[in-house]
């Protein structure tokens, strides 16, 4: 029977699992949206939301508690200043998970997990990257056409 | 330890397996672009879910 057994083991030992969740948390706070498997995203949600709640209290004691679980000074600093101010009065539910279909190699269900209050920021960044790519492409094409004309 | 007395015939085995069937995925229409998409998933052709753009498709 698996009554009242909570959480996933993710096929890892406890220390490996903790390291994974820490790495995922730091990535999420750094990039605001990350792509991972749906199962890892769901585990990450339960790991990072209490950390963000601690960060919102903003005092030194809570900063030390958060530092103990994340171990990344730069990210903890950003969390306590920039991210907390973006979150504002939101009472929990800081993250959003969206499924995006199955991975080609092993058929794992993939998902985006993002900080709810940074949704538009990530989109703008992706759009800017795409524009940049297209601009570079058209520039290259123009150069090639010029070179062909010169010959 | 008790064991089966007889080998299970191919017919009996295969008859049991007639009930093992794959189920078709639940598909719906994307509210943003009208393409077919999986329920509870972002639309693969436009990247939208619940009125929000989740990713920008490659093409």
Short mmCIF file of C-alpha atoms in Angstrom, two decimals:
data_model
loop_
_atom_site.label_atom_id
_atom_site.label_comp_id
_atom_site.label_asym_id
_atom_site.label_seq_id
_atom_site.Cartn_x
_atom_site.Cartn_y
_atom_site.Cartn_z
CA UNK A 1 0.00 0.00 0.00
CA UNK A 2 1.21 3.48 -0.70
CA UNK A 3 -1.14 5.32 1.64
CA UNK A 4 0.05 8.82 2.56
CA UNK A 5 3.34 8.45 0.72
CA UNK A 6 4.10 11.91 -0.58
CA UNK A 7 6.51 13.14 -3.19
CA UNK A 8 8.50 11.50 -5.95
CA UNK A 9 11.92 9.89 -5.61
CA UNK A 10 12.83 10.78 -9.19
CA UNK A 11 15.06 7.65 -9.24
CA UNK A 12 17.65 9.42 -7.10
CA UNK A 13 19.15 9.10 -3.64
CA UNK A 14 18.13 11.72 -1.09
CA UNK A 15 21.30 13.77 -1.54
CA UNK A 16 21.10 13.56 -5.33
CA UNK A 17 17.45 14.62 -5.18
CA UNK A 18 18.23 17.58 -2.94
CA UNK A 19 21.02 18.67 -5.26
CA UNK A 20 18.70 18.40 -8.26
CA UNK A 21 15.98 20.50 -6.59
CA UNK A 22 18.55 23.09 -5.54
CA UNK A 23 19.95 23.33 -9.07
CA UNK A 24 16.47 23.60 -10.58
CA UNK A 25 15.51 26.30 -8.04
CA UNK A 26 18.58 28.40 -8.77
CA UNK A 27 17.95 28.07 -12.51
CA UNK A 28 14.31 29.05 -12.15
CA UNK A 29 15.12 32.13 -10.05
CA UNK A 30 17.88 33.12 -12.45
CA UNK A 31 15.98 32.66 -15.71
CA UNK A 32 12.34 33.04 -14.46
CA UNK A 33 11.18 30.23 -16.74
CA UNK A 34 12.75 26.83 -17.29
CA UNK A 35 11.86 23.76 -19.32
CA UNK A 36 12.02 20.42 -17.51
CA UNK A 37 10.00 17.22 -17.16
CA UNK A 38 6.50 17.67 -15.76
CA UNK A 39 7.36 15.45 -12.77
CA UNK A 40 10.43 17.48 -11.85
CA UNK A 41 8.44 20.70 -12.30
CA UNK A 42 5.81 19.47 -9.86
CA UNK A 43 8.43 18.48 -7.30
CA UNK A 44 10.18 21.82 -7.76
CA UNK A 45 6.97 23.71 -7.03
CA UNK A 46 6.72 22.20 -3.56
CA UNK A 47 10.39 22.91 -2.93
CA UNK A 48 10.69 26.50 -4.07
CA UNK A 49 7.39 28.05 -2.97
CA UNK A 50 8.20 27.88 0.78
CA UNK A 51 11.63 29.35 -0.04
CA UNK A 52 10.02 32.31 -1.82
CA UNK A 53 7.62 32.77 1.09
CA UNK A 54 10.61 32.91 3.43
CA UNK A 55 12.28 35.43 1.15
CA UNK A 56 9.23 37.69 1.34
CA UNK A 57 9.74 38.09 5.09
CA UNK A 58 13.02 39.71 4.15
CA UNK A 59 14.93 39.53 7.47
CA UNK A 60 18.42 38.22 8.07
CA UNK A 61 17.29 34.99 9.72
CA UNK A 62 15.13 34.04 6.75
CA UNK A 63 17.91 35.02 4.37
CA UNK A 64 20.19 32.55 6.16
CA UNK A 65 17.55 29.82 5.93
CA UNK A 66 17.14 30.45 2.19
CA UNK A 67 20.90 30.59 1.71
CA UNK A 68 21.14 27.20 3.42
CA UNK A 69 18.90 25.63 0.78
CA UNK A 70 20.04 27.51 -2.34
CA UNK A 71 23.80 28.10 -1.70
CA UNK A 72 24.03 30.78 -4.39
CA UNK A 73 24.70 34.28 -3.08
CA UNK A 74 23.93 36.19 -6.26
CA UNK A 75 20.61 34.43 -6.77
CA UNK A 76 19.56 34.81 -3.12
CA UNK A 77 20.31 38.52 -3.35
CA UNK A 78 18.20 38.86 -6.50
CA UNK A 79 15.41 36.85 -4.86
CA UNK A 80 15.32 39.09 -1.77
CA UNK A 81 15.28 42.35 -3.73
CA UNK A 82 14.08 42.16 -7.31
CA UNK A 83 11.92 39.03 -7.32
CA UNK A 84 10.21 39.76 -3.98
CA UNK A 85 9.30 43.28 -5.12
CA UNK A 86 7.79 41.88 -8.33
CA UNK A 87 5.72 39.34 -6.41
CA UNK A 88 4.15 42.03 -4.24
CA UNK A 89 1.06 40.89 -2.34
CA UNK A 90 0.58 37.52 -4.06
CA UNK A 91 -0.39 35.01 -1.36
CA UNK A 92 1.44 31.92 -2.57
CA UNK A 93 1.17 30.27 -5.97
CA UNK A 94 4.28 32.00 -7.27
CA UNK A 95 4.91 29.43 -9.98
CA UNK A 96 2.97 28.19 -12.98
CA UNK A 97 3.43 24.86 -14.78
CA UNK A 98 2.38 24.43 -18.40
CA UNK A 99 2.68 21.07 -20.14
CA UNK A 100 4.12 21.21 -23.63
CA UNK A 101 4.07 17.60 -24.89
CA UNK A 102 6.49 14.70 -24.90
CA UNK A 103 10.24 14.67 -25.39
CA UNK A 104 11.48 12.94 -28.53
CA UNK A 105 14.22 10.77 -27.00
CA UNK A 106 12.41 9.02 -24.15
CA UNK A 107 8.81 10.23 -24.40
CA UNK A 108 9.00 12.10 -21.07
CA UNK A 109 6.25 14.65 -20.51
CA UNK A 110 7.88 18.09 -20.68
CA UNK A 111 6.68 21.30 -19.09
CA UNK A 112 7.59 24.91 -18.53
CA UNK A 113 7.71 26.12 -14.95
CA UNK A 114 7.83 29.88 -14.54
CA UNK A 115 7.51 32.60 -11.94
CA UNK A 116 3.96 33.90 -12.45
CA UNK A 117 4.95 37.55 -12.06
CA UNK A 118 7.65 37.32 -14.74
CA UNK A 119 5.53 35.80 -17.52
CA UNK A 120 5.70 38.73 -19.93
CA UNK A 121 9.39 39.37 -19.26
CA UNK A 122 10.38 35.94 -20.54
CA UNK A 123 8.22 36.33 -23.64
CA UNK A 124 9.74 39.70 -24.46
CA UNK A 125 13.21 38.24 -24.08
CA UNK A 126 12.39 35.32 -26.40
CA UNK A 127 10.85 37.66 -28.98
CA UNK A 128 13.92 39.91 -28.86
CA UNK A 129 16.17 36.91 -29.40
CA UNK A 130 14.10 35.84 -32.39
CA UNK A 131 14.20 39.33 -33.91
CA UNK A 132 17.96 39.40 -33.43
CA UNK A 133 18.33 36.06 -35.18
CA UNK A 134 16.20 37.16 -38.11
CA UNK A 135 18.04 40.45 -38.43
CA UNK A 136 21.36 38.59 -38.50
CA UNK A 137 19.96 36.23 -41.12
CA UNK A 138 18.74 39.00 -43.45
CA UNK A 139 22.01 40.88 -43.00
CA UNK A 140 23.93 37.78 -43.99
CA UNK A 141 21.71 37.27 -47.01
CA UNK A 142 22.22 40.90 -48.06
CA UNK A 143 25.98 40.53 -47.74
CA UNK A 144 25.96 37.36 -49.81
CA UNK A 145 23.90 39.05 -52.53
CA UNK A 146 26.38 41.93 -52.55
CA UNK A 147 29.31 39.52 -52.87
CA UNK A 148 27.59 37.73 -55.74
CA UNK A 149 27.05 41.03 -57.53
CA UNK A 150 30.69 42.04 -57.10
CA UNK A 151 31.89 38.90 -58.82
CA UNK B 1 5.59 -23.62 -3.36
CA UNK B 2 2.44 -24.26 -5.43
CA UNK B 3 2.84 -23.79 -9.13
CA UNK B 4 0.62 -23.82 -12.22
CA UNK B 5 -0.02 -27.37 -13.37
CA UNK B 6 -0.17 -26.60 -17.09
CA UNK B 7 1.54 -24.24 -19.43
CA UNK B 8 -0.82 -21.43 -20.52
CA UNK B 9 -1.67 -22.00 -24.20
CA UNK B 10 -0.96 -19.24 -26.72
CA UNK B 11 -4.69 -18.94 -27.29
CA UNK B 12 -5.50 -18.38 -23.63
CA UNK B 13 -2.67 -15.89 -23.27
CA UNK B 14 -3.73 -13.98 -26.38
CA UNK B 15 -7.38 -14.06 -25.38
CA UNK B 16 -6.49 -12.41 -22.08
CA UNK B 17 -4.58 -9.75 -23.94
CA UNK B 18 -7.51 -8.77 -26.17
CA UNK B 19 -8.53 -6.40 -23.38
CA UNK B 20 -5.16 -4.59 -23.35
CA UNK B 21 -5.89 -1.60 -25.54
CA UNK B 22 -4.30 1.78 -26.06
CA UNK B 23 -6.58 4.73 -25.47
CA UNK B 24 -6.72 7.67 -27.86
CA UNK B 25 -5.46 10.98 -26.42
CA UNK B 26 -8.04 13.68 -25.64
CA UNK B 27 -7.68 16.30 -28.31
CA UNK B 28 -9.22 19.74 -28.48
CA UNK B 29 -9.03 22.88 -30.51
CA UNK B 30 -6.63 25.67 -29.65
CA UNK B 31 -8.56 28.77 -28.61
CA UNK B 32 -5.87 30.99 -30.11
CA UNK B 33 -5.10 29.49 -33.54
CA UNK B 34 -7.78 26.79 -33.99
CA UNK B 35 -5.31 23.97 -34.54
CA UNK B 36 -5.73 20.57 -32.88
CA UNK B 37 -3.97 20.33 -29.51
CA UNK B 38 -3.74 18.02 -26.49
CA UNK B 39 -5.97 18.88 -23.54
CA UNK B 40 -4.11 20.65 -20.68
CA UNK B 41 -1.08 21.24 -22.91
CA UNK B 42 0.26 24.35 -24.61
CA UNK B 43 -0.62 24.44 -28.31
CA UNK B 44 2.35 23.07 -30.31
CA UNK B 45 1.63 25.26 -33.35
CA UNK B 46 1.22 28.67 -31.68
CA UNK B 47 2.68 28.14 -28.19
CA UNK B 48 -0.38 29.48 -26.39
CA UNK B 49 -2.05 28.08 -23.31
CA UNK B 50 -4.96 29.67 -21.44
CA UNK B 51 -4.59 32.93 -23.38
CA UNK B 52 -0.88 33.27 -22.60
CA UNK B 53 2.01 32.73 -24.96
CA UNK B 54 4.30 30.10 -23.43
CA UNK B 55 6.88 29.84 -26.22
CA UNK B 56 7.39 31.18 -29.70
CA UNK B 57 7.18 28.40 -32.30
CA UNK B 58 10.19 27.88 -34.56
CA UNK B 59 8.49 28.57 -37.92
#
